[in-house]
Amino acid sequence: MTILRLDSSITGEHSVSRTLTNAITAQLTAANPGEKLVVRDLVAAPLAHLTLPEFADTSVIDEFLAADTIVIGAPMYNFSVPSQLKAWIDRIAVAGKTFQYTAEGPVGLVGDKRVIVALSRGGFYGPGSPAESFEHLKTYLSTVFGFLGVAPEFVHADGIAVGPEQRAAAIASGLEEVVALAA
């Protein structure tokens, strides 16, 4: 069994999404000794934006397809995913490999994977919030992975830019959600 961990936050040791991906992978590996953990830091080793020559390199999709569980750190930048994460997604959403088009519409081909996404957002974008319509992080990732045939699981840390107390509360809440993943 292989766990692929992706981090896309630019804030390094101050990253809330990295705090959550650390906790998730620690919990997964503790529960499943012997799991292979592959870590890809999309900031330390960024992928180039997709071009036709880049598209020919299959190493990223091969790594994705070889993993049983994918853990993604996804901070919200300007209402959506960081460009580093988008460059990775562009490499794994490939017709004929992770989805196919049919006469009845697209069909995802990757339904046998577990995808866990650690979201961190500076404000509050949940249902009923004043900024709900600005939320394009969770909705985008749900759409992309759903298109590939996977229903992702999410843990959340919201309001981390509101102030130090809310940041601490958001991290604590996200870590509680991590623990609940094992339940």
GROMACS .gro file of C-alpha atoms in nm:
model
  183
    1MET     CA    1   0.000   0.000   0.000
    2THR     CA    2   0.125   0.347  -0.090
    3ILE     CA    3   0.028   0.688   0.046
    4LEU     CA    4   0.104   0.988  -0.175
    5ARG     CA    5   0.118   1.316   0.017
    6LEU     CA    6   0.106   1.646  -0.171
    7ASP     CA    7   0.171   1.985  -0.010
    8SER     CA    8   0.103   2.307  -0.196
    9SER     CA    9   0.122   2.578   0.070
   10ILE     CA   10   0.385   2.848   0.022
   11THR     CA   11   0.404   2.930   0.395
   12GLY     CA   12   0.631   2.642   0.496
   13GLU     CA   13   0.644   2.572   0.870
   14HIS     CA   14   0.360   2.822   0.928
   15SER     CA   15   0.126   2.631   0.698
   16VAL     CA   16  -0.202   2.512   0.843
   17SER     CA   17  -0.266   2.270   0.557
   18ARG     CA   18   0.079   2.114   0.613
   19THR     CA   19  -0.004   2.076   0.984
   20LEU     CA   20  -0.313   1.881   0.881
   21THR     CA   21  -0.137   1.669   0.617
   22ASN     CA   22   0.129   1.583   0.877
   23ALA     CA   23  -0.143   1.466   1.115
   24ILE     CA   24  -0.328   1.272   0.845
   25THR     CA   25  -0.021   1.087   0.722
   26ALA     CA   26   0.094   1.018   1.079
   27GLN     CA   27  -0.246   0.868   1.158
   28LEU     CA   28  -0.255   0.661   0.838
   29THR     CA   29   0.095   0.521   0.879
   30ALA     CA   30   0.039   0.446   1.250
   31ALA     CA   31  -0.277   0.252   1.164
   32ASN     CA   32  -0.108   0.070   0.876
   33PRO     CA   33   0.256  -0.007   0.960
   34GLY     CA   34   0.459  -0.081   0.652
   35GLU     CA   35   0.272   0.165   0.431
   36LYS     CA   36   0.502   0.337   0.186
   37LEU     CA   37   0.483   0.717   0.212
   38VAL     CA   38   0.575   0.924  -0.093
   39VAL     CA   39   0.593   1.300  -0.030
   40ARG     CA   40   0.574   1.554  -0.311
   41ASP     CA   41   0.622   1.915  -0.207
   42LEU     CA   42   0.479   2.113  -0.496
   43VAL     CA   43   0.640   2.434  -0.367
   44ALA     CA   44   0.992   2.303  -0.305
   45ALA     CA   45   0.985   2.113  -0.636
   46PRO     CA   46   0.717   2.285  -0.849
   47LEU     CA   47   0.587   2.139  -1.169
   48ALA     CA   48   0.598   2.360  -1.475
   49HIS     CA   49   0.267   2.477  -1.610
   50LEU     CA   50   0.126   2.233  -1.858
   51THR     CA   51   0.264   2.245  -2.210
   52LEU     CA   52   0.258   1.979  -2.478
   53PRO     CA   53   0.617   1.867  -2.400
   54GLU     CA   54   0.532   1.858  -2.027
   55PHE     CA   55   0.222   1.652  -2.104
   56ALA     CA   56   0.443   1.380  -2.252
   57ASP     CA   57   0.610   1.322  -1.911
   58THR     CA   58   0.400   1.054  -1.742
   59SER     CA   59   0.593   1.038  -1.411
   60VAL     CA   60   0.332   1.239  -1.217
   61ILE     CA   61   0.033   1.038  -1.339
   62ASP     CA   62   0.226   0.715  -1.283
   63GLU     CA   63   0.296   0.821  -0.923
   64PHE     CA   64  -0.072   0.909  -0.873
   65LEU     CA   65  -0.196   0.581  -1.020
   66ALA     CA   66   0.050   0.380  -0.808
   67ALA     CA   67  -0.083   0.532  -0.483
   68ASP     CA   68  -0.369   0.378  -0.288
   69THR     CA   69  -0.432   0.686  -0.074
   70ILE     CA   70  -0.364   1.046  -0.170
   71VAL     CA   71  -0.339   1.315   0.098
   72ILE     CA   72  -0.351   1.671  -0.034
   73GLY     CA   73  -0.276   1.993   0.150
   74ALA     CA   74  -0.487   2.259  -0.020
   75PRO     CA   75  -0.484   2.614   0.110
   76MET     CA   76  -0.728   2.855  -0.052
   77TYR     CA   77  -0.549   3.121  -0.256
   78ASN     CA   78  -0.766   3.383  -0.424
   79PHE     CA   79  -1.078   3.168  -0.381
   80SER     CA   80  -0.933   2.852  -0.540
   81VAL     CA   81  -0.638   2.610  -0.549
   82PRO     CA   82  -0.275   2.722  -0.552
   83SER     CA   83  -0.128   2.723  -0.902
   84GLN     CA   84   0.123   2.459  -0.788
   85LEU     CA   85  -0.162   2.219  -0.712
   86LYS     CA   86  -0.339   2.308  -1.037
   87ALA     CA   87  -0.024   2.215  -1.232
   88TRP     CA   88  -0.031   1.872  -1.061
   89ILE     CA   89  -0.402   1.826  -1.135
   90ASP     CA   90  -0.335   1.906  -1.501
   91ARG     CA   91  -0.095   1.609  -1.506
   92ILE     CA   92  -0.339   1.358  -1.354
   93ALA     CA   93  -0.661   1.446  -1.539
   94VAL     CA   94  -0.581   1.257  -1.858
   95ALA     CA   95  -0.840   1.114  -2.096
   96GLY     CA   96  -0.802   0.741  -2.134
   97LYS     CA   97  -0.603   0.705  -1.811
   98THR     CA   98  -0.803   0.865  -1.530
   99PHE     CA   99  -1.131   0.930  -1.714
  100GLN     CA  100  -1.291   0.852  -2.046
  101TYR     CA  101  -1.558   1.009  -2.257
  102THR     CA  102  -1.855   0.793  -2.355
  103ALA     CA  103  -2.180   0.850  -2.543
  104GLU     CA  104  -2.347   0.881  -2.201
  105GLY     CA  105  -2.092   1.135  -2.075
  106PRO     CA  106  -1.757   1.121  -1.896
  107VAL     CA  107  -1.669   0.826  -1.673
  108GLY     CA  108  -1.403   0.836  -1.401
  109LEU     CA  109  -1.152   0.551  -1.402
  110VAL     CA  110  -0.989   0.602  -1.061
  111GLY     CA  111  -1.262   0.496  -0.819
  112ASP     CA  112  -1.040   0.261  -0.620
  113LYS     CA  113  -0.839   0.536  -0.447
  114ARG     CA  114  -0.892   0.721  -0.121
  115VAL     CA  115  -0.836   1.096  -0.150
  116ILE     CA  116  -0.818   1.305   0.167
  117VAL     CA  117  -0.791   1.682   0.128
  118ALA     CA  118  -0.679   1.914   0.408
  119LEU     CA  119  -0.837   2.253   0.336
  120SER     CA  120  -0.723   2.576   0.499
  121ARG     CA  121  -0.906   2.900   0.432
  122GLY     CA  122  -0.841   3.247   0.568
  123GLY     CA  123  -1.211   3.327   0.605
  124PHE     CA  124  -1.541   3.147   0.630
  125TYR     CA  125  -1.688   3.011   0.306
  126GLY     CA  126  -1.920   2.738   0.426
  127PRO     CA  127  -2.291   2.702   0.352
  128GLY     CA  128  -2.487   3.005   0.465
  129SER     CA  129  -2.181   3.227   0.510
  130PRO     CA  130  -2.175   3.571   0.342
  131ALA     CA  131  -1.877   3.457   0.129
  132GLU     CA  132  -2.022   3.118   0.032
  133SER     CA  133  -2.037   3.210  -0.337
  134PHE     CA  134  -1.661   3.282  -0.334
  135GLU     CA  135  -1.572   2.925  -0.236
  136HIS     CA  136  -1.404   2.757  -0.534
  137LEU     CA  137  -1.153   2.539  -0.350
  138LYS     CA  138  -1.359   2.255  -0.208
  139THR     CA  139  -1.609   2.273  -0.494
  140TYR     CA  140  -1.332   2.258  -0.755
  141LEU     CA  141  -1.154   1.966  -0.589
  142SER     CA  142  -1.484   1.780  -0.541
  143THR     CA  143  -1.561   1.831  -0.910
  144VAL     CA  144  -1.216   1.726  -1.035
  145PHE     CA  145  -1.190   1.413  -0.824
  146GLY     CA  146  -1.555   1.326  -0.886
  147PHE     CA  147  -1.482   1.352  -1.259
  148LEU     CA  148  -1.201   1.101  -1.204
  149GLY     CA  149  -1.437   0.868  -1.017
  150VAL     CA  150  -1.335   0.945  -0.658
  151ALA     CA  151  -1.539   1.104  -0.378
  152PRO     CA  152  -1.277   1.295  -0.178
  153GLU     CA  153  -1.290   1.331   0.199
  154PHE     CA  154  -1.221   1.674   0.349
  155VAL     CA  155  -1.086   1.812   0.673
  156HIS     CA  156  -1.122   2.186   0.727
  157ALA     CA  157  -0.944   2.472   0.901
  158ASP     CA  158  -1.149   2.783   0.838
  159GLY     CA  159  -1.101   3.145   0.941
  160ILE     CA  160  -0.726   3.114   0.995
  161ALA     CA  161  -0.665   3.478   0.896
  162VAL     CA  162  -0.936   3.619   1.127
  163GLY     CA  163  -0.701   3.633   1.425
  164PRO     CA  164  -0.472   3.423   1.645
  165GLU     CA  165  -0.752   3.276   1.856
  166GLN     CA  166  -0.957   3.176   1.552
  167ARG     CA  167  -0.644   3.034   1.384
  168ALA     CA  168  -0.578   2.814   1.689
  169ALA     CA  169  -0.945   2.710   1.702
  170ALA     CA  170  -0.943   2.628   1.328
  171ILE     CA  171  -0.633   2.412   1.362
  172ALA     CA  172  -0.781   2.232   1.664
  173SER     CA  173  -1.106   2.173   1.474
  174GLY     CA  174  -0.918   2.042   1.170
  175LEU     CA  175  -0.714   1.807   1.387
  176GLU     CA  176  -1.036   1.676   1.544
  177GLU     CA  177  -1.162   1.602   1.192
  178VAL     CA  178  -0.837   1.415   1.122
  179VAL     CA  179  -0.896   1.192   1.424
  180ALA     CA  180  -1.252   1.130   1.305
  181LEU     CA  181  -1.117   0.995   0.972
  182ALA     CA  182  -1.014   0.677   1.149
  183ALA     CA  183  -1.355   0.627   1.312
   0.00000   0.00000   0.00000
